[in-house]
CSV table of C-alpha atoms and ligand atoms in Angstrom, one decimal:
chain,number,residue,atom,x,y,z
A,1,MET,CA,35.4,-30.1,163.7
A,2,ALA,CA,35.0,-26.5,164.7
A,3,ASN,CA,36.0,-24.1,161.9
A,4,SER,CA,35.5,-20.9,163.8
A,5,THR,CA,37.9,-18.2,162.7
A,6,ASN,CA,39.3,-14.9,163.7
A,7,TYR,CA,37.8,-14.7,167.2
A,8,ASN,CA,39.8,-13.1,170.0
A,9,THR,CA,37.2,-13.5,172.8
A,10,VAL,CA,35.7,-16.8,173.9
A,11,ILE,CA,32.6,-17.1,176.1
A,12,LEU,CA,31.9,-20.5,177.6
A,13,ASP,CA,28.7,-22.0,179.1
A,14,ILE,CA,29.3,-24.3,182.1
A,15,GLU,CA,26.8,-27.2,182.3
A,16,GLY,CA,26.8,-29.4,179.3
A,17,THR,CA,29.8,-27.6,177.8
A,18,ILE,CA,32.8,-27.5,180.1
A,19,THR,CA,31.2,-29.5,182.9
A,20,PRO,CA,29.2,-32.8,182.6
A,21,ILE,CA,25.5,-32.4,183.2
A,22,ALA,CA,25.8,-35.5,185.4
A,23,PHE,CA,28.0,-33.6,187.9
A,24,VAL,CA,25.3,-31.0,188.3
A,25,ASN,CA,22.5,-33.5,188.6
A,26,GLU,CA,24.3,-36.1,190.7
A,27,VAL,CA,26.5,-33.8,192.9
A,28,LEU,CA,25.5,-30.1,193.0
A,29,PHE,CA,21.7,-30.4,193.0
A,30,PRO,CA,21.5,-33.3,195.6
A,31,TYR,CA,23.9,-31.2,197.8
A,32,VAL,CA,21.1,-28.6,197.9
A,33,THR,CA,18.0,-30.8,198.1
A,34,GLY,CA,19.6,-33.2,200.6
A,35,GLY,CA,21.3,-30.7,202.8
A,36,ILE,CA,18.8,-27.8,202.9
A,37,ASP,CA,17.3,-28.8,206.3
A,38,ALA,CA,20.6,-28.9,208.1
A,39,PHE,CA,21.8,-25.8,206.3
A,40,LEU,CA,18.8,-23.7,207.2
A,41,ASP,CA,19.3,-24.8,210.9
A,42,ARG,CA,23.0,-23.9,210.7
A,43,ALA,CA,22.7,-20.6,209.0
A,44,TRP,CA,19.5,-19.4,210.6
A,45,GLY,CA,19.6,-15.8,211.9
A,46,THR,CA,22.6,-14.8,209.7
A,47,SER,CA,22.2,-11.7,207.5
A,48,ASP,CA,23.5,-13.7,204.4
A,49,LEU,CA,20.8,-16.3,204.8
A,50,GLU,CA,18.1,-13.6,205.4
A,51,HIS,CA,19.3,-11.8,202.2
A,52,HIS,CA,18.9,-15.0,200.1
A,53,ILE,CA,15.5,-15.9,201.6
A,54,GLN,CA,14.4,-12.3,200.8
A,55,LEU,CA,15.4,-12.8,197.1
A,56,LEU,CA,13.4,-16.1,197.1
A,57,ARG,CA,10.4,-14.4,198.7
A,58,GLU,CA,10.4,-11.5,196.2
A,59,GLN,CA,10.6,-14.0,193.3
A,60,ALA,CA,7.8,-16.0,194.8
A,61,GLU,CA,5.6,-12.9,195.0
A,62,LYS,CA,6.3,-12.2,191.3
A,63,ASP,CA,5.5,-15.8,190.4
A,64,VAL,CA,2.2,-15.7,192.2
A,65,VAL,CA,1.2,-12.5,190.5
A,66,ALA,CA,2.2,-14.0,187.1
A,67,GLY,CA,0.1,-17.0,187.9
A,68,VAL,CA,3.0,-19.5,187.7
A,69,GLU,CA,1.6,-22.9,188.5
A,70,GLY,CA,2.8,-24.3,191.8
A,71,ALA,CA,4.4,-21.0,193.0
A,72,LEU,CA,4.8,-21.0,196.8
A,73,LEU,CA,4.9,-17.8,198.9
A,74,ILE,CA,7.4,-17.5,201.8
A,75,PRO,CA,5.9,-15.8,204.8
A,76,THR,CA,7.6,-13.1,206.8
A,77,THR,CA,5.7,-13.2,210.0
A,78,CYS,CA,5.3,-16.8,211.0
A,79,THR,CA,7.0,-19.3,213.2
A,80,THR,CA,10.7,-20.1,212.3
A,81,GLU,CA,9.7,-23.7,211.5
A,82,ASN,CA,7.0,-22.5,209.1
A,83,ILE,CA,9.3,-20.1,207.3
A,84,LYS,CA,12.0,-22.8,207.0
A,85,ALA,CA,9.4,-25.3,205.6
A,86,ALA,CA,8.3,-22.7,203.1
A,87,VAL,CA,11.8,-22.0,202.0
A,88,LYS,CA,12.6,-25.7,201.6
A,89,GLN,CA,9.4,-26.3,199.6
A,90,ASN,CA,10.0,-23.3,197.4
A,91,VAL,CA,13.6,-24.3,196.6
A,92,LYS,CA,12.7,-27.9,196.0
A,93,TRP,CA,9.7,-26.9,193.7
A,94,GLN,CA,12.0,-24.6,191.7
A,95,MET,CA,14.7,-27.2,191.4
A,96,ALA,CA,12.3,-29.9,190.3
A,97,SER,CA,11.7,-28.0,187.1
A,98,ASP,CA,15.4,-26.8,186.9
A,99,ARG,CA,14.3,-23.1,186.9
A,100,LYS,CA,17.0,-20.7,185.7
A,101,ILE,CA,15.9,-18.0,188.0
A,102,GLY,CA,18.4,-15.6,189.7
A,103,ALA,CA,17.0,-16.0,193.3
A,104,LEU,CA,17.2,-19.8,193.1
A,105,LYS,CA,20.7,-19.7,191.5
A,106,SER,CA,21.9,-17.3,194.2
A,107,PHE,CA,20.6,-19.5,196.9
A,108,GLN,CA,22.2,-22.6,195.4
A,109,GLY,CA,25.5,-20.8,195.2
A,110,PHE,CA,25.2,-19.7,198.8
A,111,MET,CA,24.8,-23.4,199.8
A,112,TRP,CA,27.6,-24.7,197.5
A,113,LYS,CA,30.1,-22.2,199.0
A,114,GLU,CA,30.3,-24.3,202.2
A,115,GLY,CA,30.6,-27.5,200.2
A,116,TYR,CA,33.5,-26.3,198.0
A,117,GLU,CA,35.3,-24.6,200.9
A,118,SER,CA,35.1,-27.7,203.1
A,119,GLY,CA,36.3,-30.0,200.2
A,120,GLU,CA,33.0,-31.9,200.1
A,121,ILE,CA,32.4,-30.6,196.6
A,122,LEU,CA,35.1,-30.7,193.9
A,123,GLY,CA,34.2,-29.3,190.5
A,124,ILE,CA,34.6,-31.3,187.3
A,125,VAL,CA,35.6,-30.0,183.9
A,126,TYR,CA,36.2,-32.3,180.9
A,127,ASP,CA,39.8,-33.3,180.3
A,128,ASP,CA,40.0,-31.4,177.0
A,129,VAL,CA,39.0,-28.1,178.6
A,130,VAL,CA,42.3,-27.1,180.3
A,131,PRO,CA,44.4,-27.7,177.2
A,132,ALA,CA,41.9,-25.5,175.2
A,133,LEU,CA,42.1,-22.8,177.8
A,134,GLN,CA,45.9,-22.9,177.7
A,135,LYS,CA,45.9,-22.7,173.9
A,136,TRP,CA,43.4,-19.7,173.8
A,137,GLN,CA,45.4,-17.9,176.5
A,138,SER,CA,48.7,-18.5,174.7
A,139,GLU,CA,47.1,-17.0,171.6
A,140,GLY,CA,46.1,-13.9,173.5
A,141,LYS,CA,42.4,-14.6,173.5
A,142,LYS,CA,40.3,-13.5,176.5
A,143,ILE,CA,38.1,-16.1,178.0
A,144,TYR,CA,34.8,-15.5,179.9
A,145,ILE,CA,32.0,-17.6,181.4
A,146,TYR,CA,28.3,-17.0,180.7
A,147,SER,CA,26.1,-19.4,182.7
A,148,SER,CA,22.7,-19.5,184.4
A,149,GLY,CA,24.6,-20.4,187.6
A,150,SER,CA,25.2,-17.2,189.7
A,151,VAL,CA,28.6,-15.5,189.3
A,152,PRO,CA,29.6,-16.6,192.8
A,153,ALA,CA,28.6,-20.2,192.0
A,154,GLN,CA,30.6,-20.0,188.7
A,155,LYS,CA,33.7,-18.7,190.5
A,156,LEU,CA,33.5,-21.5,193.2
A,157,LEU,CA,33.3,-24.2,190.6
A,158,ILE,CA,36.1,-22.7,188.4
A,159,SER,CA,38.4,-22.3,191.4
A,160,HIS,CA,37.8,-25.7,193.0
A,161,THR,CA,38.1,-28.3,190.2
A,162,LYS,CA,39.9,-31.7,190.2
A,163,GLN,CA,42.3,-30.0,187.8
A,164,GLY,CA,43.0,-27.3,190.3
A,165,ASP,CA,42.1,-23.6,190.4
A,166,LEU,CA,41.3,-22.5,186.8
A,167,SER,CA,40.6,-18.9,187.6
A,168,LYS,CA,43.8,-17.7,186.0
A,169,TYR,CA,42.4,-18.5,182.6
A,170,PHE,CA,39.2,-16.4,183.0
A,171,SER,CA,38.9,-12.6,182.5
A,172,GLY,CA,35.4,-12.4,183.8
A,173,TYR,CA,32.0,-14.0,184.5
A,174,PHE,CA,28.4,-13.3,183.5
A,175,ASP,CA,25.2,-14.7,184.8
A,176,THR,CA,21.5,-13.9,184.0
A,177,SER,CA,21.8,-10.5,185.5
A,178,VAL,CA,22.8,-9.4,181.9
A,179,GLY,CA,19.6,-11.1,180.7
A,180,PRO,CA,18.3,-14.7,180.0
A,181,LYS,CA,20.6,-16.8,177.9
A,182,VAL,CA,18.0,-17.4,175.3
A,183,GLU,CA,17.6,-13.7,174.4
A,184,LYS,CA,19.9,-12.0,171.9
A,185,GLU,CA,19.9,-8.8,173.9
A,186,SER,CA,21.8,-10.6,176.6
A,187,TYR,CA,24.7,-11.3,174.2
A,188,MET,CA,24.6,-7.7,173.0
A,189,ASN,CA,24.8,-6.6,176.7
A,190,ILE,CA,27.9,-8.8,177.3
A,191,ALA,CA,29.6,-7.4,174.1
A,192,LYS,CA,28.8,-3.9,175.3
A,193,ALA,CA,30.1,-4.6,178.8
A,194,LEU,CA,33.3,-5.9,177.3
A,195,GLY,CA,33.6,-2.9,175.0
A,196,ILE,CA,33.5,-5.1,171.9
A,197,SER,CA,31.7,-3.6,168.8
A,198,ASP,CA,32.8,-6.4,166.4
A,199,LYS,CA,30.6,-9.2,167.7
A,200,LYS,CA,32.0,-11.7,165.2
A,201,SER,CA,35.2,-11.5,167.1
A,202,ILE,CA,33.5,-13.4,169.9
A,203,LEU,CA,33.0,-17.1,170.0
A,204,PHE,CA,30.2,-18.5,172.3
A,205,VAL,CA,30.2,-22.2,173.1
A,206,THR,CA,27.2,-23.8,174.7
A,207,ASP,CA,25.1,-27.0,174.7
A,208,ASN,CA,21.8,-25.3,174.5
A,209,ILE,CA,20.4,-24.7,171.0
A,210,HIS,CA,18.2,-21.8,172.1
A,211,GLU,CA,21.2,-20.1,173.5
A,212,ILE,CA,23.0,-20.7,170.1
A,213,TYR,CA,20.1,-19.1,168.2
A,214,ALA,CA,20.2,-16.1,170.5
A,215,ALA,CA,23.9,-15.6,170.3
A,216,ASP,CA,23.9,-16.1,166.6
A,217,GLN,CA,21.1,-13.5,166.2
A,218,ALA,CA,23.2,-11.1,168.2
A,219,GLY,CA,26.0,-11.6,165.7
A,220,LEU,CA,28.4,-13.8,167.7
A,221,GLN,CA,30.2,-16.8,166.3
A,222,VAL,CA,28.8,-19.9,167.9
A,223,ALA,CA,29.7,-23.5,168.4
A,224,ILE,CA,27.5,-26.2,169.9
A,225,ALA,CA,29.0,-28.5,172.6
A,226,ASN,CA,27.6,-32.0,172.1
A,227,ARG,CA,28.9,-33.8,175.2
A,228,PRO,CA,28.2,-37.3,176.4
A,229,GLY,CA,25.0,-37.2,178.5
A,230,ASN,CA,23.7,-34.0,176.9
A,231,ALA,CA,20.1,-34.0,175.6
A,232,PRO,CA,19.9,-35.2,172.0
A,233,LEU,CA,20.6,-32.2,169.7
A,234,GLY,CA,18.1,-33.2,167.1
A,235,LEU,CA,18.3,-31.5,163.7
A,236,VAL,CA,20.4,-28.5,163.7
A,237,ASP,CA,21.2,-26.0,161.0
A,238,PRO,CA,24.3,-27.4,159.3
A,239,SER,CA,25.9,-23.9,159.3
A,240,PHE,CA,26.3,-24.3,163.1
A,241,LYS,CA,29.6,-25.9,164.2
A,242,VAL,CA,29.2,-28.9,166.6
A,243,VAL,CA,32.1,-30.0,168.8
A,244,THR,CA,32.2,-33.1,170.9
A,245,THR,CA,35.6,-32.2,172.3
A,246,PHE,CA,37.5,-28.9,172.8
A,247,ASP,CA,40.5,-30.6,171.0
A,248,SER,CA,38.6,-29.3,167.9
A,249,PHE,CA,39.4,-25.7,168.7
B,301,LIG,C1,28.2,-23.0,188.4
B,301,LIG,S1,26.6,-23.2,187.9
B,301,LIG,C2,26.1,-24.8,188.3
B,301,LIG,C3,25.2,-25.4,187.3
B,301,LIG,C4,23.9,-24.6,187.3
B,301,LIG,O1,23.2,-24.4,188.3
B,301,LIG,C5,23.4,-24.1,186.0
B,301,LIG,O2,22.3,-23.5,186.0
B,301,LIG,C6,24.3,-24.1,184.8
B,301,LIG,O3,23.6,-23.7,183.7
B,301,LIG,P1,24.5,-23.4,182.3
B,301,LIG,O4,23.9,-22.1,181.9
B,301,LIG,O5,25.9,-23.3,182.7
B,301,LIG,O6,24.1,-24.5,181.4
B,302,MG,MG1,24.6,-25.4,179.5
């Protein structure tokens, strides 16, 4: 049972908190890995695709310089087929280790756009999420998302769920452009962006214990989402609230 008190701002993680990890692993990620060949063929030559490839290319160059094992460069001057093959290999390599890197997350969101808009992908949130959003909103609380998924990808999921378009509940979205979710400065950046000086007035809910530590260190209230299919929590500091359902809020 969550016993968080006196918060007027709620920040929610997506995967493992409001959305099952299985939806990400069994629907969103296979959409990218299985569809990337055809997608590259379809979108080849567009400025949007070139922009996303350039982001992947710049990240790959940083990875090579940093000595990241398995990092793959994406050439600029080469045959179209070789560039496509390098993009495909790079994306699949990053996804195999579930990297939370901005360039990859932007590319995934770019591919998912087509899927959500065509109706091939429909987002899932747990049944207890919408009632909690309604309750928080009726209490005058502001609700935000902070996820490793890119902001465009977050908005797509939130606006295309089986429960309908949930965007009306959210006042804003944050991704790792404010900083990694495991660093306390990222939560301070969000509080600053929201103009909130009393960090204890913010409740952050996530499934990831490292994100909990970071938000706690930044002074936010925190609650751990322990959803079916999440990685085992292990031993957690008993001072942290753990919720298995949002009915607890
Ligand atoms: C709309 S994001 C889709 C899931 C994803 O790619 C991701 O990285 C989610 O990470 P989170 O920080 O929400 O656990
Ligand atoms: Mg998560």
